[in-house]
Amino acid sequence: MINIAICDDDKEIIDKIKDCISEYSTEHSVEYDVHSFRGGEKLLETKLSFDLIFLDIEMGEIDGLKTAQLFREIDKKARIVYVTNHSEYALRSYAVHPFDFVVKPFEKERIFSVLGELSRYLTENAEKEAVIQLKGEEGPLLLSLKNIYAFEYTGNRRITVYTKSEKYRIKGSLSDIFALVDSENFVSPHKSFIVNMEHIDKLNNFTLYTTNGIEVPVAQKKLKEFHNEFSRFIKNYIRQG
């Protein structure tokens, strides 16, 4: 599932982009989840993350460039496509690292081109193994994300990283870790843990077990949220697999 946001104060433009996405989805058998927002402030209020955002530059209270700057503080991974009446905005927009630029009025082929490029980009990056650099106690530590089973905060800005058969000690906080990992795969069922949902084996009352036997507590107040996150992960995993 590819998540897309359309942020524009013109409903006709939103509907036109939606129609283009729907047609492209049918022709290329690609599944999209599309959300629309009638202003930058509405987009900034959402807690959702997106693979792509069609973002109008000329909007009311908060224009598209300011919206992009603020949204980058929430979600650094979303690819932004600016939509505008004026091509001269293109140069200004590059300060916020756009994925593409669409000038109004546009034909469906222009939106098709953006969606095609997005599919290629996501496919190419999915084929690359994601690696993160952590602050190991003896120096920089490079680990493959898919091989990490869990992170455990042990106090005094120290974290234990569990892989299938190894443990590593690193420096930092769990909020530092969440800024590095993919929130689609990792969840925090307890204030002291982050777990890779790919490696969850089972849940028994308020304890979950990874496939290599790590026991992770699930806080009672986080149980419902954890169930929702894990259900979403399983549904996406089934769709992709």
Short mmCIF file of C-alpha atoms in Angstrom, two decimals:
data_model
loop_
_atom_site.label_atom_id
_atom_site.label_comp_id
_atom_site.label_asym_id
_atom_site.label_seq_id
_atom_site.Cartn_x
_atom_site.Cartn_y
_atom_site.Cartn_z
CA MET A 1 0.00 0.00 0.00
CA ILE A 2 1.37 3.40 -1.02
CA ASN A 3 0.15 6.32 1.12
CA ILE A 4 -0.44 9.63 -0.66
CA ALA A 5 -1.60 13.02 0.65
CA ILE A 6 -3.05 15.82 -1.48
CA CYS A 7 -2.89 19.24 0.16
CA ASP A 8 -4.58 22.07 -1.78
CA ASP A 9 -7.17 24.74 -0.96
CA ASP A 10 -8.84 24.14 -4.34
CA LYS A 11 -11.23 21.18 -4.21
CA GLU A 12 -11.24 20.86 -8.01
CA ILE A 13 -7.49 20.30 -8.02
CA ILE A 14 -7.78 17.71 -5.23
CA ASP A 15 -10.50 15.87 -7.15
CA LYS A 16 -8.52 15.99 -10.39
CA ILE A 17 -5.39 14.52 -8.77
CA LYS A 18 -7.52 11.87 -7.05
CA ASP A 19 -9.06 10.90 -10.39
CA CYS A 20 -5.61 10.62 -11.97
CA ILE A 21 -4.37 8.43 -9.11
CA SER A 22 -7.46 6.21 -9.36
CA GLU A 23 -7.00 5.77 -13.11
CA TYR A 24 -3.28 5.04 -12.74
CA SER A 25 -4.07 2.55 -9.96
CA THR A 26 -6.47 0.65 -12.21
CA GLU A 27 -4.15 0.62 -15.22
CA HIS A 28 -1.02 -0.44 -13.30
CA SER A 29 -2.52 -2.56 -10.48
CA VAL A 30 -0.95 -0.40 -7.77
CA GLU A 31 -2.86 0.12 -4.52
CA TYR A 32 -2.96 3.64 -3.04
CA ASP A 33 -4.41 5.05 0.17
CA VAL A 34 -5.19 8.71 -0.60
CA HIS A 35 -5.89 11.43 1.99
CA SER A 36 -6.84 15.02 1.15
CA PHE A 37 -6.32 18.23 3.14
CA ARG A 38 -7.77 21.67 2.35
CA GLY A 39 -4.82 23.60 3.79
CA GLY A 40 -1.34 23.29 5.23
CA GLU A 41 -2.51 23.54 8.82
CA LYS A 42 -4.78 20.51 8.30
CA LEU A 43 -1.88 18.47 6.92
CA LEU A 44 0.30 19.44 9.88
CA GLU A 45 -2.38 18.28 12.33
CA THR A 46 -2.38 14.73 10.99
CA LYS A 47 -0.46 11.94 12.70
CA LEU A 48 -0.22 9.94 9.50
CA SER A 49 2.93 9.36 7.47
CA PHE A 50 3.02 9.44 3.67
CA ASP A 51 5.12 8.10 0.83
CA LEU A 52 4.19 11.08 -1.35
CA ILE A 53 2.55 14.48 -0.82
CA PHE A 54 1.08 16.62 -3.61
CA LEU A 55 1.46 20.05 -2.01
CA ASP A 56 0.05 23.31 -3.38
CA ILE A 57 2.45 26.22 -2.89
CA GLU A 58 -0.05 29.09 -3.00
CA MET A 59 -2.42 28.46 -0.10
CA GLY A 60 -4.08 30.59 2.58
CA GLU A 61 -2.67 31.00 6.09
CA ILE A 62 0.34 28.72 5.60
CA ASP A 63 1.77 28.42 2.10
CA GLY A 64 3.18 25.19 0.71
CA LEU A 65 6.84 26.01 1.29
CA LYS A 66 6.27 26.80 4.98
CA THR A 67 4.05 23.73 5.30
CA ALA A 68 6.83 21.58 3.83
CA GLN A 69 9.41 23.00 6.24
CA LEU A 70 7.20 22.26 9.25
CA PHE A 71 6.15 18.83 7.97
CA ARG A 72 9.81 17.85 7.53
CA GLU A 73 10.14 18.18 11.33
CA ILE A 74 7.42 15.53 11.69
CA ASP A 75 8.24 13.22 8.77
CA LYS A 76 11.60 13.40 7.04
CA LYS A 77 10.86 10.53 4.65
CA ALA A 78 7.82 11.82 2.75
CA ARG A 79 8.52 12.79 -0.85
CA ILE A 80 6.99 16.17 -1.74
CA VAL A 81 5.62 17.15 -5.14
CA TYR A 82 4.88 20.86 -5.36
CA VAL A 83 1.83 21.91 -7.35
CA THR A 84 1.60 25.55 -8.45
CA ASN A 85 0.43 28.00 -11.07
CA HIS A 86 3.86 29.61 -11.31
CA SER A 87 6.94 27.75 -12.53
CA GLU A 88 9.27 30.36 -10.98
CA TYR A 89 8.47 28.86 -7.56
CA ALA A 90 10.50 25.81 -8.56
CA LEU A 91 13.82 27.36 -7.59
CA ARG A 92 12.55 28.46 -4.18
CA SER A 93 11.08 25.03 -3.50
CA TYR A 94 14.39 23.20 -3.77
CA ALA A 95 15.36 24.37 -0.28
CA VAL A 96 12.88 21.77 1.01
CA HIS A 97 14.09 18.96 -1.27
CA PRO A 98 11.13 18.30 -3.59
CA PHE A 99 10.61 14.96 -5.30
CA ASP A 100 9.01 16.66 -8.31
CA PHE A 101 7.20 19.80 -9.46
CA VAL A 102 3.83 20.04 -11.25
CA VAL A 103 2.64 23.25 -12.91
CA LYS A 104 -1.09 23.97 -13.24
CA PRO A 105 -2.98 23.36 -15.44
CA PHE A 106 -1.75 19.81 -15.89
CA GLU A 107 -2.85 16.75 -17.83
CA LYS A 108 -3.23 13.30 -16.31
CA GLU A 109 -0.01 12.18 -18.02
CA ARG A 110 1.93 14.56 -15.76
CA ILE A 111 0.52 12.93 -12.63
CA PHE A 112 1.07 9.49 -14.19
CA SER A 113 4.73 10.42 -14.67
CA VAL A 114 5.07 11.33 -10.97
CA LEU A 115 3.41 8.09 -9.86
CA GLY A 116 5.59 6.03 -12.19
CA GLU A 117 8.72 7.67 -10.85
CA LEU A 118 7.54 7.06 -7.28
CA SER A 119 7.01 3.34 -7.99
CA ARG A 120 10.51 3.05 -9.46
CA TYR A 121 12.00 4.93 -6.52
CA LEU A 122 10.26 2.76 -3.91
CA THR A 123 11.20 -0.45 -5.74
CA GLU A 124 14.86 0.52 -6.06
CA ASN A 125 15.11 1.55 -2.41
CA ALA A 126 13.31 -1.57 -1.20
CA GLU A 127 16.01 -3.61 -2.92
CA LYS A 128 18.74 -1.82 -0.99
CA GLU A 129 19.37 -3.16 2.49
CA ALA A 130 18.71 -0.42 5.04
CA VAL A 131 21.65 0.09 7.39
CA ILE A 132 21.82 2.44 10.37
CA GLN A 133 24.86 3.83 12.15
CA LEU A 134 24.72 3.75 15.94
CA LYS A 135 26.99 5.12 18.65
CA GLY A 136 28.63 1.98 19.95
CA GLU A 137 30.55 2.11 23.23
CA GLU A 138 33.74 1.37 21.33
CA GLY A 139 33.00 3.54 18.30
CA PRO A 140 30.54 3.73 15.35
CA LEU A 141 28.45 0.61 14.80
CA LEU A 142 26.75 -0.29 11.50
CA LEU A 143 23.82 -2.71 11.64
CA SER A 144 21.25 -3.91 9.12
CA LEU A 145 17.75 -2.89 10.26
CA LYS A 146 16.18 -6.18 9.21
CA ASN A 147 18.62 -8.05 11.46
CA ILE A 148 17.72 -6.02 14.57
CA TYR A 149 15.14 -7.74 16.80
CA ALA A 150 14.81 -5.24 19.65
CA PHE A 151 16.28 -2.25 21.47
CA GLU A 152 16.22 -2.13 25.28
CA TYR A 153 16.94 1.05 27.25
CA THR A 154 18.89 0.11 30.38
CA GLY A 155 19.37 3.58 31.89
CA ASN A 156 22.10 6.22 31.92
CA ARG A 157 21.71 6.74 28.14
CA ARG A 158 22.70 3.14 27.43
CA ILE A 159 20.78 0.80 25.10
CA THR A 160 21.18 -2.90 24.38
CA VAL A 161 20.61 -3.86 20.74
CA TYR A 162 19.49 -7.45 20.19
CA THR A 163 20.06 -9.23 16.88
CA LYS A 164 19.40 -12.93 16.22
CA SER A 165 22.44 -14.15 18.15
CA GLU A 166 24.36 -11.06 19.28
CA LYS A 167 23.96 -8.17 21.73
CA TYR A 168 25.52 -4.73 21.34
CA ARG A 169 25.76 -1.83 23.77
CA ILE A 170 25.20 1.64 22.36
CA LYS A 171 24.78 5.20 23.66
CA GLY A 172 21.63 7.28 23.29
CA SER A 173 17.92 7.32 24.01
CA LEU A 174 14.98 5.45 22.50
CA SER A 175 13.76 8.69 20.94
CA ASP A 176 17.12 8.85 19.11
CA ILE A 177 16.48 5.31 17.85
CA PHE A 178 12.93 6.04 16.69
CA ALA A 179 14.30 8.89 14.56
CA LEU A 180 16.48 6.35 12.72
CA VAL A 181 14.28 3.29 12.28
CA ASP A 182 11.29 2.68 10.03
CA SER A 183 8.12 3.33 12.05
CA GLU A 184 6.26 0.95 9.70
CA ASN A 185 8.25 -1.98 11.12
CA PHE A 186 9.22 -0.92 14.63
CA VAL A 187 6.92 -0.38 17.61
CA SER A 188 7.39 0.59 21.25
CA PRO A 189 5.20 -1.64 23.44
CA HIS A 190 6.91 -0.41 26.62
CA LYS A 191 8.82 2.73 27.57
CA SER A 192 12.06 0.74 27.71
CA PHE A 193 11.74 -1.21 24.45
CA ILE A 194 11.48 -0.84 20.68
CA VAL A 195 10.73 -4.05 18.79
CA ASN A 196 11.00 -5.04 15.13
CA MET A 197 7.55 -6.44 14.30
CA GLU A 198 9.06 -8.69 11.62
CA HIS A 199 10.53 -10.78 14.44
CA ILE A 200 7.56 -11.03 16.83
CA ASP A 201 6.61 -14.65 17.46
CA LYS A 202 3.69 -14.44 19.90
CA LEU A 203 1.97 -12.36 22.58
CA ASN A 204 1.04 -13.94 25.91
CA ASN A 205 -0.92 -11.64 28.24
CA PHE A 206 1.41 -8.66 28.72
CA THR A 207 4.58 -10.23 27.34
CA LEU A 208 5.58 -10.60 23.71
CA TYR A 209 8.24 -12.99 22.49
CA THR A 210 10.54 -12.55 19.53
CA THR A 211 11.40 -15.46 17.27
CA ASN A 212 14.79 -15.81 18.98
CA GLY A 213 13.27 -15.92 22.47
CA ILE A 214 13.61 -12.34 23.73
CA GLU A 215 10.86 -11.49 26.24
CA VAL A 216 9.50 -7.94 25.99
CA PRO A 217 6.91 -6.51 28.41
CA VAL A 218 3.86 -4.75 26.98
CA ALA A 219 2.65 -1.87 29.13
CA GLN A 220 -1.04 -2.12 29.97
CA LYS A 221 -1.70 1.43 28.75
CA LYS A 222 0.03 0.60 25.45
CA LEU A 223 -1.64 -2.77 24.85
CA LYS A 224 -4.45 -1.49 22.60
CA GLU A 225 -2.06 0.71 20.59
CA PHE A 226 0.33 -2.21 20.19
CA HIS A 227 -2.46 -4.50 18.95
CA ASN A 228 -3.50 -1.85 16.39
CA GLU A 229 0.06 -1.34 15.15
CA PHE A 230 0.76 -5.05 14.91
CA SER A 231 -2.54 -5.71 13.09
CA ARG A 232 -1.71 -2.97 10.58
CA PHE A 233 1.76 -4.45 10.08
CA ILE A 234 0.36 -7.96 9.49
CA LYS A 235 -2.20 -6.67 6.97
CA ASN A 236 0.49 -4.81 5.02
CA TYR A 237 2.80 -7.81 5.21
CA ILE A 238 0.11 -10.07 3.75
CA ARG A 239 -0.60 -7.61 0.93
CA GLN A 240 3.07 -7.39 0.01
CA GLY A 241 3.80 -11.07 0.38
#
